[in-house]
CSV table of C-alpha atoms in Angstrom, one decimal:
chain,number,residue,atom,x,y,z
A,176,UNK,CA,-29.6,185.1,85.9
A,177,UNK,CA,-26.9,186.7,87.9
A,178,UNK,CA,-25.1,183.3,88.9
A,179,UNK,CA,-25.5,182.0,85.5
A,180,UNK,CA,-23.2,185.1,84.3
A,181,UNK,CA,-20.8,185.4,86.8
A,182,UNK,CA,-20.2,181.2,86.2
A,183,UNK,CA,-20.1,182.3,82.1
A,184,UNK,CA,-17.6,185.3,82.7
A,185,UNK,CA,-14.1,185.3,82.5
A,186,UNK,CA,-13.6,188.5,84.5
A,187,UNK,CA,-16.6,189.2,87.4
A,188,UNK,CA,-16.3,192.6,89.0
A,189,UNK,CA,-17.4,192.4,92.5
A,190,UNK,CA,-17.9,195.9,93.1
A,191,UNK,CA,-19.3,199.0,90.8
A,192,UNK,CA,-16.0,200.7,90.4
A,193,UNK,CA,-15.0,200.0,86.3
A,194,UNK,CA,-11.8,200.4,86.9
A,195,UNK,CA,-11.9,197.1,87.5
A,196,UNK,CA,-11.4,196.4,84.2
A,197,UNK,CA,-8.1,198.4,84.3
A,198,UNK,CA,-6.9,196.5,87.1
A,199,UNK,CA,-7.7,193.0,85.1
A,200,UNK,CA,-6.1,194.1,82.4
A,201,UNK,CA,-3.1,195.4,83.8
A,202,UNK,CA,-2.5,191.9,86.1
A,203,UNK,CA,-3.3,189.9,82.6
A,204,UNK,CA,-0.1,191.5,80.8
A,205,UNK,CA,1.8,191.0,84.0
A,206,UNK,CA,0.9,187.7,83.9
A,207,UNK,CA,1.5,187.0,79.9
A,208,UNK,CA,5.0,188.7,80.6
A,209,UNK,CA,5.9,186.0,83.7
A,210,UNK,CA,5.0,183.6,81.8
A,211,UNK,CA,7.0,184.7,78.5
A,212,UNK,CA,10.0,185.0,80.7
A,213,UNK,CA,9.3,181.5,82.0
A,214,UNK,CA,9.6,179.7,78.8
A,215,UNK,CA,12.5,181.4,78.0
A,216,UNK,CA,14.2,180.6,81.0
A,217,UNK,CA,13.3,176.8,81.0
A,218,UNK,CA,14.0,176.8,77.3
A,219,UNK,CA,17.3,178.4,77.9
A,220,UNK,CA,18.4,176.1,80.5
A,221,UNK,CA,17.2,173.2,79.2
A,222,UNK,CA,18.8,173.6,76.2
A,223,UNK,CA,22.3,174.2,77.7
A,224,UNK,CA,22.1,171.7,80.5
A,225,UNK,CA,20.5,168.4,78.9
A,226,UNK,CA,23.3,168.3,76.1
A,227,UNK,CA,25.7,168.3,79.0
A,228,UNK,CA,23.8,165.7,81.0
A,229,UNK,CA,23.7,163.6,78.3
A,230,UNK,CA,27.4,163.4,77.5
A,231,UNK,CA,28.3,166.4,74.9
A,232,UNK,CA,31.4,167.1,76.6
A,233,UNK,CA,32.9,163.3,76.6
A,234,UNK,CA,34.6,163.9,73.5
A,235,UNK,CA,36.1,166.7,74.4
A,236,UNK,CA,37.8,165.4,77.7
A,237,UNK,CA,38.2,162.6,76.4
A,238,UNK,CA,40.6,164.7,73.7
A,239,UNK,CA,42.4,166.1,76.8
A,240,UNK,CA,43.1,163.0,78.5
A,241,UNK,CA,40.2,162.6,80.6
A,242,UNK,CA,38.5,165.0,83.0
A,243,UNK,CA,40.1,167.4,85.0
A,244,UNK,CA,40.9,166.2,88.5
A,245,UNK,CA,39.1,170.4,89.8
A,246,UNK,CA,35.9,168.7,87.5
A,247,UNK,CA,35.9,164.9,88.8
A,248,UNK,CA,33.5,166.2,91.3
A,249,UNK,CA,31.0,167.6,88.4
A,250,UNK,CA,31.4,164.9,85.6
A,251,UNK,CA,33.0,161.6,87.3
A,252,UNK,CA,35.4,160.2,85.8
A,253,UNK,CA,34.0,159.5,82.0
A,254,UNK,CA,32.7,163.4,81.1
A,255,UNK,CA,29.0,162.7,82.1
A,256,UNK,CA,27.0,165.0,84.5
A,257,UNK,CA,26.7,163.3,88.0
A,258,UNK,CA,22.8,162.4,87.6
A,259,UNK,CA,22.5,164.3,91.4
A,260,UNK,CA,24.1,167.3,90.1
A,261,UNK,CA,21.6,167.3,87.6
A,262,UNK,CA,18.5,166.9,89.4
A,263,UNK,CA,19.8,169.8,91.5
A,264,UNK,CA,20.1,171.4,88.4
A,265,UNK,CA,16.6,170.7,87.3
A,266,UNK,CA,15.0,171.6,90.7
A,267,UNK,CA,16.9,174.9,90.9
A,268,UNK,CA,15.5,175.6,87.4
A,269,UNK,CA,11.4,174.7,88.9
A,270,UNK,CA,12.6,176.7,92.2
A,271,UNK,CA,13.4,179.5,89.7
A,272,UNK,CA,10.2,179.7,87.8
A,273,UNK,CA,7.9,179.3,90.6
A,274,UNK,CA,9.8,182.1,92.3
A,275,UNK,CA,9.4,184.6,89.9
A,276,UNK,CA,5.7,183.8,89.2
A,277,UNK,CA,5.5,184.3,92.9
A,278,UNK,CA,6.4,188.1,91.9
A,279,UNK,CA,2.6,188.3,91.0
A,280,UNK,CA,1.2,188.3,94.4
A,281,UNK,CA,3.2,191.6,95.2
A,282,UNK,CA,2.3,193.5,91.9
A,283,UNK,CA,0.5,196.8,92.2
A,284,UNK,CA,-3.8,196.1,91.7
């Protein structure tokens, strides 16, 4: 019987002390609000960043006379994102969201 519901349960206290409960409840809304702030944060940046990786500045250097010799560096010599850059980009982005659901393991239980 006992196995059966601890297998069934979505929360299992291990010892008799209900504030248990509390403590669940408390890391759950931490976690919903890592998470929240994860989403944004990936939608944020991918929102800015993949227009750029995909060109959305060519016109506009092209309207200057070409890139920027400070920016050659960034968006060669057309306007597009050097595809390294961008999967620094993208990694620094993951780094970021794993980092800060790593700020779970130090939260008060």
């Amino acid at each position: 019987g006992t196995d059966v519901a601890m297998e069934s349960a979505d929360i299992t206290l291990m010892r008799g002390d209900v504030n248990g409960v509390a403590t669940a409840l408390d890391l759950s809304r931490q976690t919903i609000r890592t998470i929240k702030q994860n989403l944004f944060w990936a939608f944020l940046y991918n929102v800015m960043l993949i227009p750029v990786a995909a060109g959305v500045l060519y016109p506009v250097f092209q309207g200057v006379g070409g890139v920027p010799g400070s920016l050659e560096f960034f968006f060669g010599e057309q306007g597009f994102l050097n595809p390294v850059l961008a999967a620094l980009a993208m990694a620094f982005s993951s780094v970021t969201v794993v980092s800060n659901s790593l700020r779970l393991r130090r939260a008060k239980v």
